Coordinates of C-alpha atoms in Angstrom, one line a residue:
M1 CA 67.2 35.4 102.8
A2 CA 63.7 35.7 101.5
T3 CA 62.5 32.8 99.4
G4 CA 62.8 33.4 95.7
Q5 CA 65.2 36.3 96.2
K6 CA 67.5 36.5 93.1
L7 CA 71.2 36.4 93.9
M8 CA 74.1 37.9 92.0
R9 CA 77.9 38.1 92.0
A10 CA 79.3 41.4 93.2
I11 CA 82.4 43.0 94.8
R12 CA 81.8 44.1 98.4
V13 CA 84.0 46.4 100.6
F14 CA 83.7 45.9 104.4
E15 CA 86.5 48.1 105.5
F16 CA 88.6 50.9 103.8
G17 CA 92.1 49.9 102.8
G18 CA 94.3 48.5 100.0
P19 CA 93.0 46.6 96.9
D20 CA 92.7 43.4 99.0
V21 CA 89.6 44.8 100.8
L22 CA 87.7 44.2 97.5
K23 CA 85.8 40.9 98.3
F24 CA 84.2 38.9 95.5
Q25 CA 80.9 37.4 96.6
S26 CA 78.4 35.3 94.7
D27 CA 75.4 35.4 97.1
I28 CA 74.4 39.1 97.1
A29 CA 70.7 39.9 96.8
V30 CA 69.8 41.6 93.5
P31 CA 68.6 45.1 94.4
I32 CA 65.1 46.2 93.7
P33 CA 64.5 49.6 92.0
K34 CA 62.4 52.1 93.9
D35 CA 60.7 55.3 92.8
H36 CA 62.5 57.0 89.9
Q37 CA 65.1 54.1 89.8
V38 CA 66.0 51.5 87.3
L39 CA 67.6 48.0 87.6
I40 CA 70.4 47.4 85.0
K41 CA 71.8 44.0 84.0
V42 CA 75.4 45.1 83.9
H43 CA 77.5 44.0 80.9
A44 CA 80.6 46.1 81.8
C45 CA 81.7 48.6 84.4
G46 CA 84.4 51.3 84.2
V47 CA 87.3 51.3 86.7
N48 CA 88.3 54.9 87.6
P49 CA 91.1 56.1 89.8
V50 CA 88.5 57.7 92.0
D51 CA 87.2 54.2 92.8
T52 CA 90.6 53.5 94.4
Y53 CA 90.6 56.7 96.5
I54 CA 87.1 56.0 97.8
R55 CA 88.1 52.4 98.6
S56 CA 91.2 53.5 100.5
G57 CA 89.1 55.9 102.7
S58 CA 91.2 58.9 101.6
Y59 CA 88.4 60.5 99.5
S60 CA 86.2 63.4 100.6
R61 CA 83.0 61.3 100.0
K62 CA 83.0 58.1 102.1
P63 CA 80.2 55.6 101.4
L64 CA 78.6 53.7 104.3
L65 CA 80.2 50.3 104.8
P66 CA 79.7 47.7 103.4
Y67 CA 79.4 49.0 99.8
T68 CA 79.9 47.9 96.2
P69 CA 82.2 50.3 94.2
G70 CA 81.6 51.5 90.7
S71 CA 79.6 54.3 89.0
D72 CA 80.0 53.8 85.3
V73 CA 78.0 50.8 84.1
S74 CA 76.6 49.9 80.7
G75 CA 74.0 47.2 80.1
V76 CA 70.4 46.6 79.6
I77 CA 67.4 47.7 81.7
E78 CA 66.1 44.7 83.6
A79 CA 63.3 46.4 85.5
V80 CA 62.0 50.0 86.3
G81 CA 60.6 51.4 89.5
E82 CA 57.6 53.6 89.9
N83 CA 57.4 56.9 88.0
V84 CA 60.0 56.0 85.4
S85 CA 58.9 57.0 81.9
A86 CA 62.1 57.5 80.0
F87 CA 63.2 53.8 80.0
K88 CA 61.7 50.4 79.7
K89 CA 62.9 46.8 80.1
G90 CA 65.4 45.9 77.3
D91 CA 66.8 49.4 76.7
R92 CA 70.6 49.7 76.2
V93 CA 71.9 52.3 78.6
F94 CA 75.0 53.7 80.4
T95 CA 75.3 55.6 83.7
T96 CA 77.2 58.4 85.4
G97 CA 76.4 57.0 88.8
T98 CA 74.8 54.1 90.6
I99 CA 73.0 53.7 93.9
S100 CA 73.9 50.1 94.6
G101 CA 77.4 50.0 93.0
G102 CA 78.6 49.0 89.5
Y103 CA 81.0 46.1 90.3
A104 CA 78.1 43.7 90.1
E105 CA 76.0 41.7 87.8
F106 CA 73.0 44.0 88.5
A107 CA 73.0 47.7 89.6
V108 CA 70.2 50.1 90.6
A109 CA 70.6 53.7 89.4
A110 CA 68.5 56.9 89.7
D111 CA 66.8 57.5 86.3
D112 CA 68.4 60.9 86.0
T113 CA 71.9 59.3 86.0
V114 CA 71.0 56.9 83.1
Y115 CA 71.4 57.6 79.4
T116 CA 70.6 55.8 76.2
L117 CA 73.6 53.9 74.7
P118 CA 73.6 54.3 70.9
E119 CA 73.8 51.2 68.8
K120 CA 77.1 52.5 67.4
L121 CA 78.8 51.8 70.7
D122 CA 79.2 48.4 72.3
F123 CA 78.8 47.8 76.0
R124 CA 82.5 47.9 76.8
Q125 CA 82.6 51.4 75.2
G126 CA 79.5 52.3 77.1
A127 CA 81.3 51.6 80.4
A128 CA 84.0 54.0 79.4
L129 CA 81.7 57.0 79.0
G130 CA 80.6 58.2 82.5
V131 CA 83.4 59.7 84.6
P132 CA 85.9 60.1 81.8
Y133 CA 83.8 62.0 79.2
F134 CA 81.6 64.0 81.6
T135 CA 84.8 65.0 83.6
A136 CA 86.7 66.0 80.4
Y137 CA 83.7 67.9 79.1
R138 CA 83.2 69.7 82.4
A139 CA 86.9 70.5 82.6
L140 CA 87.2 71.9 79.1
L141 CA 83.9 73.6 78.3
H142 CA 82.6 74.5 81.8
S143 CA 85.7 75.1 84.0
A144 CA 88.2 76.3 81.4
R145 CA 85.6 77.9 79.1
A146 CA 87.6 76.7 76.1
K147 CA 87.1 78.5 72.9
A148 CA 87.7 77.3 69.3
G149 CA 91.2 78.4 68.2
E150 CA 92.7 78.1 71.7
S151 CA 95.5 75.6 72.5
V152 CA 95.1 72.8 75.1
L153 CA 97.8 70.5 76.6
V154 CA 96.3 67.3 78.0
H155 CA 99.0 66.3 80.5
G156 CA 98.5 62.5 80.7
A157 CA 96.5 62.0 77.6
S158 CA 96.5 58.3 77.1
G159 CA 94.1 57.3 79.9
G160 CA 90.3 57.4 80.0
V161 CA 89.9 61.1 80.8
G162 CA 92.8 62.1 78.7
L163 CA 91.6 60.5 75.5
A164 CA 88.1 61.8 76.1
A165 CA 89.6 65.3 76.4
C166 CA 91.6 65.0 73.2
Q167 CA 88.4 63.9 71.3
I168 CA 86.3 66.7 72.7
A169 CA 88.9 69.4 72.3
R170 CA 89.5 68.5 68.7
A171 CA 85.8 68.4 67.9
Y172 CA 85.4 71.9 69.4
G173 CA 88.2 73.4 67.3
L174 CA 91.1 73.6 69.7
K175 CA 94.8 73.0 69.0
V176 CA 95.4 69.8 70.9
L177 CA 98.8 68.8 72.5
G178 CA 99.1 65.6 74.6
T179 CA 101.6 63.7 76.6
A180 CA 102.0 60.0 77.2
G181 CA 104.6 57.7 78.7
T182 CA 105.0 55.0 76.0
E183 CA 105.2 54.8 72.2
E184 CA 101.9 52.9 72.2
G185 CA 100.3 55.6 74.3
K186 CA 101.7 58.4 72.1
N187 CA 100.2 56.7 69.0
I188 CA 96.8 56.2 70.6
V189 CA 96.8 59.9 71.6
L190 CA 97.6 61.0 68.0
R191 CA 94.8 58.8 66.6
N192 CA 92.3 60.4 69.0
G193 CA 92.5 64.0 68.2
A194 CA 95.9 65.3 69.3
H195 CA 97.9 67.4 66.8
E196 CA 101.2 66.8 68.6
V197 CA 102.2 64.4 71.4
F198 CA 105.2 64.4 73.7
N199 CA 106.7 61.6 75.9
H200 CA 106.5 62.8 79.6
R201 CA 109.2 60.3 80.5
E202 CA 111.8 62.2 78.5
V203 CA 113.9 64.5 80.7
N204 CA 113.6 67.5 78.3
Y205 CA 110.0 67.1 77.2
I206 CA 108.9 70.4 78.8
D207 CA 111.5 72.2 76.6
K208 CA 110.1 70.4 73.5
I209 CA 106.6 71.6 74.4
K210 CA 107.9 75.2 74.9
K211 CA 109.7 75.1 71.5
S212 CA 106.5 73.8 69.8
V213 CA 104.2 76.5 71.2
G214 CA 106.7 79.4 71.2
E215 CA 106.5 82.6 73.2
K216 CA 102.7 82.7 73.5
G217 CA 102.4 79.6 75.7
I218 CA 99.4 77.3 76.1
N219 CA 95.9 78.6 76.9
I220 CA 94.6 75.6 78.8
I221 CA 96.3 72.6 80.5
L222 CA 94.3 69.7 81.7
E223 CA 96.3 68.2 84.5
M224 CA 96.0 64.5 85.5
L225 CA 98.9 64.4 88.0
A226 CA 99.2 67.9 89.6
N227 CA 101.4 66.8 92.4
V228 CA 104.2 66.1 89.8
N229 CA 103.5 68.6 87.1
L230 CA 101.8 71.8 88.4
S231 CA 104.9 73.9 88.8
N232 CA 106.0 73.1 85.2
D233 CA 102.4 73.8 84.0
L234 CA 102.4 77.3 85.4
N235 CA 105.5 78.1 83.3
L236 CA 104.0 76.7 80.1
L237 CA 100.8 78.9 80.3
S238 CA 99.9 81.8 78.1
Y239 CA 98.8 85.2 79.4
G240 CA 95.3 84.4 81.0
G241 CA 96.0 80.7 80.8
R242 CA 94.4 78.2 83.1
V243 CA 95.5 74.9 84.6
I244 CA 92.5 72.6 85.2
I245 CA 93.3 70.0 87.9
V246 CA 91.6 66.7 87.1
G247 CA 93.9 64.5 89.2
S248 CA 96.5 64.8 92.0
R249 CA 98.0 62.2 94.3
G250 CA 99.7 64.3 96.9
P251 CA 101.1 67.8 97.7
I252 CA 103.5 69.9 95.6
E253 CA 105.4 73.1 96.1
I254 CA 104.8 75.9 93.6
N255 CA 105.8 79.6 93.4
P256 CA 102.6 81.7 93.4
R257 CA 104.7 84.4 91.6
D258 CA 104.4 82.2 88.5
T259 CA 100.7 83.1 88.2
M260 CA 101.1 86.9 88.7
A261 CA 102.6 88.3 85.5
K262 CA 100.5 86.0 83.3
E263 CA 97.4 86.5 85.5
S264 CA 96.9 82.7 85.2
S265 CA 94.4 80.5 87.1
I266 CA 94.5 77.2 88.8
I267 CA 91.1 75.6 88.8
G268 CA 90.1 72.3 90.4
V269 CA 87.3 70.2 88.7
A270 CA 85.1 67.4 90.1
M271 CA 82.4 65.8 87.9
Y272 CA 80.1 65.3 90.9
S273 CA 80.0 69.1 91.5
S274 CA 77.8 69.3 88.3
T275 CA 74.2 70.2 88.8
Q276 CA 71.4 68.1 87.2
E277 CA 71.0 70.8 84.6
E278 CA 74.7 70.7 83.8
F279 CA 74.7 66.8 83.5
R280 CA 71.8 67.1 81.0
Q281 CA 73.7 69.7 79.0
F282 CA 76.9 67.6 79.0
A283 CA 74.9 64.5 78.0
A284 CA 73.3 66.3 75.1
A285 CA 76.7 67.4 73.8
L286 CA 78.2 64.0 74.2
Q287 CA 75.3 62.1 72.7
A288 CA 75.7 64.4 69.6
G289 CA 79.4 63.3 69.5
M290 CA 78.4 59.7 69.6
E291 CA 75.9 60.2 66.7
V292 CA 78.3 62.2 64.6
G293 CA 81.1 59.8 65.3
W294 CA 83.9 61.9 66.9
L295 CA 83.2 60.3 70.4
K296 CA 84.7 56.8 70.3
P297 CA 85.9 55.4 73.7
V298 CA 89.2 53.5 73.5
I299 CA 89.2 50.4 75.7
G300 CA 92.4 49.4 77.5
S301 CA 92.8 46.5 79.9
Q302 CA 89.8 44.4 80.7
Y303 CA 89.3 42.2 83.7
P304 CA 86.6 39.8 84.8
L305 CA 84.6 40.8 87.9
E306 CA 86.5 38.4 90.2
K307 CA 89.8 40.1 89.2
A308 CA 88.8 43.5 90.6
V309 CA 91.7 43.5 93.1
Q310 CA 94.2 43.1 90.2
A311 CA 92.4 46.0 88.3
H312 CA 92.8 48.3 91.3
E313 CA 96.5 47.5 91.7
N314 CA 97.2 48.1 88.1
I315 CA 95.2 51.3 87.6
I316 CA 97.5 53.0 90.1
H317 CA 100.8 51.3 89.6
S318 CA 100.8 50.5 85.9
S319 CA 103.3 52.5 83.8
G320 CA 101.5 54.4 81.1
A321 CA 97.8 53.9 80.6
T322 CA 96.4 53.2 77.1
G323 CA 92.7 53.5 77.0
K324 CA 90.0 52.9 79.6
M325 CA 90.1 50.1 82.1
I326 CA 86.9 48.1 82.5
L327 CA 85.5 45.1 84.3
V328 CA 83.4 42.7 82.2
M329 CA 80.6 40.6 83.7

């Protein structure tokens, strides 16, 4: 170690595997921002399902080992590298990505993945913005090309992406239906933009949705668990309807004929496929939502950094998410 090198606490992953490969360490060197990079003192970091897929080694993008997980941090600019003009030390910010990893007391991020955090939102809410809101916005407005007056079913609406989608869809003039697995989850979904909510643990909930929407069906379905729901989704769609796949944890058998008469579409979405220009566009729309007040992240379970293993176990195995899971530093 170089003399005078500042140290921090961080989670390190040395091999791909289960939650127990997340190692809490307290002697990690604080990274130094390079050209077009900033160093952020992290106050909170979002925990996303994709973090668990990357950690397990099953995701398409594999980081070089060892690495620190986490993309969505909020905090305060500690230092800026060369050629950074948009931010200065002391600015409150949130990110849609980091270079050094977010499960840490400090994180380096490229300046084009960093955004101003309005005073209206606290740091915990700031950590809930990145993946959930940018994914939900991309899914609804870019991939589904949602129009005011259309209907959307958010299938799994009580988690981070689901609640973001409900808020965005309501603000953009859609009729919003949601599903959740608990009474608490249903209430949170209703309070965050849904006109109607259904319990996806009830055996006949699909029939209840069909009865609610009638013959015309649903224009857009945002699907968080496609390996369970995709076949049902195809039957719920309207003519020209589209299922946007935000999450899936395995294979499923469908009948392609279900797409033919309705000329419906199945479209996958990944936030990281967005171009820089698209990120800027999404950010502008979301910043406006924060200023006007319809964009309000709902925080769910919170864990200290050293309990990251527990967080990763719970985000996959907990029954019925309510709000966004975060780590607090």
